[in-house]
PDB file of N, CA and C in Angstrom:
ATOM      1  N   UNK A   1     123.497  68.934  52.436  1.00  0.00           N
ATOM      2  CA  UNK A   1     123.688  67.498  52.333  1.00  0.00           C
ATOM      3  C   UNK A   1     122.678  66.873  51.372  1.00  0.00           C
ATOM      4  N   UNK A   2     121.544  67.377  51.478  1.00  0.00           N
ATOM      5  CA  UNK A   2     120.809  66.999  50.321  1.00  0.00           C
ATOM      6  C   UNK A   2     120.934  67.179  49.162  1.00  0.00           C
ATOM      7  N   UNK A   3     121.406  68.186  48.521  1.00  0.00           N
ATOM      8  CA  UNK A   3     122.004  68.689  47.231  1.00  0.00           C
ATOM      9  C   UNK A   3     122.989  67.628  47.230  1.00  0.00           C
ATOM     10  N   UNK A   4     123.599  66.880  47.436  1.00  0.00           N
ATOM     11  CA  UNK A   4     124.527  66.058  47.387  1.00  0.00           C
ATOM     12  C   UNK A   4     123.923  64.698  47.266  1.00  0.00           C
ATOM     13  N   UNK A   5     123.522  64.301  47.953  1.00  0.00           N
ATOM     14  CA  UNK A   5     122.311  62.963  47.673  1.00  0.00           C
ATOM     15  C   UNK A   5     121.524  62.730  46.220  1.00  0.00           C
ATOM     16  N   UNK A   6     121.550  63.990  46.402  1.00  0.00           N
ATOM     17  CA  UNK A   6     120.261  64.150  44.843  1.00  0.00           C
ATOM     18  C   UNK A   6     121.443  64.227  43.391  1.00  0.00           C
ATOM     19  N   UNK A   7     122.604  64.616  43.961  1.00  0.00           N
ATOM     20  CA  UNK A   7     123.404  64.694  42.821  1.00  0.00           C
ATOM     21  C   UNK A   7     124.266  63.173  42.359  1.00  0.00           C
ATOM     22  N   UNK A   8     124.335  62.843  43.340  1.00  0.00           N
ATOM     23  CA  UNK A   8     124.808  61.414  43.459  1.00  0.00           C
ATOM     24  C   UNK A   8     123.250  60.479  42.754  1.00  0.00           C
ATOM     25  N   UNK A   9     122.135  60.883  43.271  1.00  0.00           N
ATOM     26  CA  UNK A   9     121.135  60.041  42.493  1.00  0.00           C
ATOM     27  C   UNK A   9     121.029  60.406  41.133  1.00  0.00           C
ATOM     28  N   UNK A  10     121.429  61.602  40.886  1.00  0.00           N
ATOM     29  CA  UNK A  10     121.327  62.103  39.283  1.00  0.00           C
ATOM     30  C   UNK A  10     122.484  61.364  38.676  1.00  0.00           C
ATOM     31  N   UNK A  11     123.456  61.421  39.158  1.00  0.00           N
ATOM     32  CA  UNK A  11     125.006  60.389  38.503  1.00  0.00           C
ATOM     33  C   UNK A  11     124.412  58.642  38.614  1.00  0.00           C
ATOM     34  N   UNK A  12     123.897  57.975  39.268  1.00  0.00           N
ATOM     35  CA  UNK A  12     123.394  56.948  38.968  1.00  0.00           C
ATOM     36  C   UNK A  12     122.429  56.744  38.083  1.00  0.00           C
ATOM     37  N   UNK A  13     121.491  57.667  38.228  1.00  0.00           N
ATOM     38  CA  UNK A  13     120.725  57.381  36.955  1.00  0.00           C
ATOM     39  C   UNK A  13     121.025  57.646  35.660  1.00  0.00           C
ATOM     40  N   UNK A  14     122.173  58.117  35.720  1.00  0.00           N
ATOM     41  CA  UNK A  14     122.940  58.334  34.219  1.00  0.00           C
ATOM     42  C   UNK A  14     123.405  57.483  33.824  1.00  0.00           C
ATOM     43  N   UNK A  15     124.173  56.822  35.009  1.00  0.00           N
ATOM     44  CA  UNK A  15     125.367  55.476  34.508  1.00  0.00           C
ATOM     45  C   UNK A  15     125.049  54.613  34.482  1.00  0.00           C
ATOM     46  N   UNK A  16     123.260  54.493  35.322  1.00  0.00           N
ATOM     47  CA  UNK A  16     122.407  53.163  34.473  1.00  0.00           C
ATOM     48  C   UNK A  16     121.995  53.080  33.387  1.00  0.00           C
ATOM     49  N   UNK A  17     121.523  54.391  32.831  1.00  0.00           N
ATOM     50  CA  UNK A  17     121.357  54.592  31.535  1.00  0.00           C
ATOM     51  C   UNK A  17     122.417  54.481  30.209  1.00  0.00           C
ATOM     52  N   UNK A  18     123.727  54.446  30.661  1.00  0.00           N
ATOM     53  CA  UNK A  18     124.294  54.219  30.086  1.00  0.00           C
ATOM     54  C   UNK A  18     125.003  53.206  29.882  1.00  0.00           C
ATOM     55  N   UNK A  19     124.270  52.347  30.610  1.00  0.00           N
ATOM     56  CA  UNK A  19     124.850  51.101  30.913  1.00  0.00           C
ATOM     57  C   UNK A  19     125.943  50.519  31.852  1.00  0.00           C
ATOM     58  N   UNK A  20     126.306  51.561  32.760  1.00  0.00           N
ATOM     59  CA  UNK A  20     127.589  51.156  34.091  1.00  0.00           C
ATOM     60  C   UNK A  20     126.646  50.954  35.146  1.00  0.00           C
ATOM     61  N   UNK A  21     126.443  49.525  35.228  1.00  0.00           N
ATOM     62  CA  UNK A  21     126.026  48.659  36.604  1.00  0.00           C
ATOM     63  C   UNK A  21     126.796  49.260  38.145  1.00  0.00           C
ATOM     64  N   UNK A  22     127.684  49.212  37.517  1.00  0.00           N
ATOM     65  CA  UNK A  22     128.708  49.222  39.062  1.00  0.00           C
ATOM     66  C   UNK A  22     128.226  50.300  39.974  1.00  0.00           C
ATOM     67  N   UNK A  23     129.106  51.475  38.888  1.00  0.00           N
ATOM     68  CA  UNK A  23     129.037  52.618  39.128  1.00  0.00           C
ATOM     69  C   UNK A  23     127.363  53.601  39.221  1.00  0.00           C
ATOM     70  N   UNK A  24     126.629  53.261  39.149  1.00  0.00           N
ATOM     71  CA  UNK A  24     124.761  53.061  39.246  1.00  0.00           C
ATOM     72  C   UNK A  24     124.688  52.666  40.372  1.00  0.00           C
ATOM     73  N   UNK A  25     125.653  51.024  41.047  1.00  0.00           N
ATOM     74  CA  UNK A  25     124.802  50.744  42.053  1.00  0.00           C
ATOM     75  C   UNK A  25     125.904  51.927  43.619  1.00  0.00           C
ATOM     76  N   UNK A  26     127.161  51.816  43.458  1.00  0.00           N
ATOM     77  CA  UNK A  26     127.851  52.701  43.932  1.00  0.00           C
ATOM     78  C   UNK A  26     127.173  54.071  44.331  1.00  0.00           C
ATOM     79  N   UNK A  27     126.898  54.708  43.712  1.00  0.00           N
ATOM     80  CA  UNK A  27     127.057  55.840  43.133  1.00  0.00           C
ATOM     81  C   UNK A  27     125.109  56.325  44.347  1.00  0.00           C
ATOM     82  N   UNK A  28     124.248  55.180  43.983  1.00  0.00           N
ATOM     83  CA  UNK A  28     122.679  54.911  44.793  1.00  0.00           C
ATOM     84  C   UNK A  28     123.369  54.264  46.080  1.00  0.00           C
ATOM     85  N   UNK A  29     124.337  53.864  46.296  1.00  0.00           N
ATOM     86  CA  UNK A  29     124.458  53.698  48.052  1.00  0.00           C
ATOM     87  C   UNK A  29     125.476  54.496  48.733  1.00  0.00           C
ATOM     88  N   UNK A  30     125.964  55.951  47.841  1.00  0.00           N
ATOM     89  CA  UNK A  30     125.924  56.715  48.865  1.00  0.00           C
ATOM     90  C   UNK A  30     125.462  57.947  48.641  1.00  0.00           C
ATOM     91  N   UNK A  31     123.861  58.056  47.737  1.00  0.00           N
ATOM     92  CA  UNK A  31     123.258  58.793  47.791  1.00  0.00           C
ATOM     93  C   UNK A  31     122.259  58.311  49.257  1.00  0.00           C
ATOM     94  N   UNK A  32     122.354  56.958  49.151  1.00  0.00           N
ATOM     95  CA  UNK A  32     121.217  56.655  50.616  1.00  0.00           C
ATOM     96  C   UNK A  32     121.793  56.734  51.683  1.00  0.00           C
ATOM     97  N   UNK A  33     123.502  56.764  52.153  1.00  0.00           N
ATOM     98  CA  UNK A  33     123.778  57.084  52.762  1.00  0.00           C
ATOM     99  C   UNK A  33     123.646  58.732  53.697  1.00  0.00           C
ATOM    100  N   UNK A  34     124.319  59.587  52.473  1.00  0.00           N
ATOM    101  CA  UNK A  34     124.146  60.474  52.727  1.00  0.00           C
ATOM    102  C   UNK A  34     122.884  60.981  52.914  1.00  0.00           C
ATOM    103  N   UNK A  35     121.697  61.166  52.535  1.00  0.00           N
ATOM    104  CA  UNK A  35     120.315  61.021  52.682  1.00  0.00           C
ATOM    105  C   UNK A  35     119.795  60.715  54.362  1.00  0.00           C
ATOM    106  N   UNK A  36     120.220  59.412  54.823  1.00  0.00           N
ATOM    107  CA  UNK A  36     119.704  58.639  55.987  1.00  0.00           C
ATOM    108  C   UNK A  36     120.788  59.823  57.098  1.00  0.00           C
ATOM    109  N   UNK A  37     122.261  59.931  56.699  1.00  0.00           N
ATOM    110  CA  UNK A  37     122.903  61.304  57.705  1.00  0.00           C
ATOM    111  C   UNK A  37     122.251  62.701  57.812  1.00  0.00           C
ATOM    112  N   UNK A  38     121.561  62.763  56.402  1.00  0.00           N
ATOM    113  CA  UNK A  38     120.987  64.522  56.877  1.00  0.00           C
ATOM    114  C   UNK A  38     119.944  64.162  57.342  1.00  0.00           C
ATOM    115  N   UNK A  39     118.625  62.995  57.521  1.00  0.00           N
ATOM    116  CA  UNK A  39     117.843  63.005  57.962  1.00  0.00           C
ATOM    117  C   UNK A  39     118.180  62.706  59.734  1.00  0.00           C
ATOM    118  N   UNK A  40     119.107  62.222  60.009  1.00  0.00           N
ATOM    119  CA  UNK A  40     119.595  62.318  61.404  1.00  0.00           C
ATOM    120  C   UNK A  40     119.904  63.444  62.011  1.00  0.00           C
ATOM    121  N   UNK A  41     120.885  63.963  61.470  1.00  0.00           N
ATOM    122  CA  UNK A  41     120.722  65.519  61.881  1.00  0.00           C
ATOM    123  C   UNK A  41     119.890  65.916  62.006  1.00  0.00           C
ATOM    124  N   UNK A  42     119.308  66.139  60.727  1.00  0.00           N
ATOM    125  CA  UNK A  42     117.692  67.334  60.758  1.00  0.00           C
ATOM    126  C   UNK A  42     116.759  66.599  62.506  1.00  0.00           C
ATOM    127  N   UNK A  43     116.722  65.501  62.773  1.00  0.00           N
ATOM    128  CA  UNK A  43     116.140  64.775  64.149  1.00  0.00           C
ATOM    129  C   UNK A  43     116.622  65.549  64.960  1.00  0.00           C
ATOM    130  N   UNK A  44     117.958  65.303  65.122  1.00  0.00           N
ATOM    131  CA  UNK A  44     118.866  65.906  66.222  1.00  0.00           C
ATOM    132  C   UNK A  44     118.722  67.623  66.630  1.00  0.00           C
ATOM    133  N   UNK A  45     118.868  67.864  65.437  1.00  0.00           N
ATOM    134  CA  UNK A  45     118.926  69.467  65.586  1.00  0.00           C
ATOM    135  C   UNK A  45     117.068  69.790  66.199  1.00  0.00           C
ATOM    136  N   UNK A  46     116.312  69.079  65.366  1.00  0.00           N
ATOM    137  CA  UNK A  46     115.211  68.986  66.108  1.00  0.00           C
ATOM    138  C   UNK A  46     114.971  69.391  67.605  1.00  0.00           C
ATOM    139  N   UNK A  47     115.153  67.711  68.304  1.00  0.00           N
ATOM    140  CA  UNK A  47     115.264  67.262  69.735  1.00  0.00           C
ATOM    141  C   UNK A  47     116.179  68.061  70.312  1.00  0.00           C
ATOM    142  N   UNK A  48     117.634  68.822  69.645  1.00  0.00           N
ATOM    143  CA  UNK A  48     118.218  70.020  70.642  1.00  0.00           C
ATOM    144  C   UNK A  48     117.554  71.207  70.423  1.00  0.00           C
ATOM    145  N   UNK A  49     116.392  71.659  69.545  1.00  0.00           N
ATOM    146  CA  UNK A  49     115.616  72.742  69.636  1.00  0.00           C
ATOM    147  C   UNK A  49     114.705  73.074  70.271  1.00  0.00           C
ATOM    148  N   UNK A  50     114.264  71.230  70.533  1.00  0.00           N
ATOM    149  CA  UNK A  50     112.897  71.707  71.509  1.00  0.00           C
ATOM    150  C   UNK A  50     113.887  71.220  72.698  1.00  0.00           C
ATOM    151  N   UNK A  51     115.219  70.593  73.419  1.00  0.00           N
ATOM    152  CA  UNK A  51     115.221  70.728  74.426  1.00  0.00           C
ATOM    153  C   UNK A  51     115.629  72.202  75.219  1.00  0.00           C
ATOM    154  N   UNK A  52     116.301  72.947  74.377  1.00  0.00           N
ATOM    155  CA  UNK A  52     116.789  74.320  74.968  1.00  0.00           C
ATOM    156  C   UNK A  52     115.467  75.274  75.071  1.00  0.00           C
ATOM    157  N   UNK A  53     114.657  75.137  74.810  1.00  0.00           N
ATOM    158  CA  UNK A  53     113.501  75.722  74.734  1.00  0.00           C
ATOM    159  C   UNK A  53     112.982  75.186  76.289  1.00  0.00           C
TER     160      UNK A  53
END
């Protein structure tokens, strides 16, 4: 999921650079999306590692 975040931030910073607003700001809200989901998981999987333990 992170490889995906980061690729989506690499496509925005292109299409700001190239001048597509839209698609820049698009493109950075669902790299933060996806980002804020794997960091939930990674919690989760956490808190079910130390509870089976």
């Amino acid at each position: 999921m992170l490889g995906w975040a980061l690729t989506f931030l690499i496509i925005a910073l292109i299409a700001a650079a190239l001048g597509f607003g839209g698609l820049a700001g698009t493109a950075v809200g669902i790299a933060k999306l996806i980002f804020v989901v794997a960091l939930i998981l990674f919690a989760l999987s956490i808190v079910a590692n130390i509870i089976r333990r």
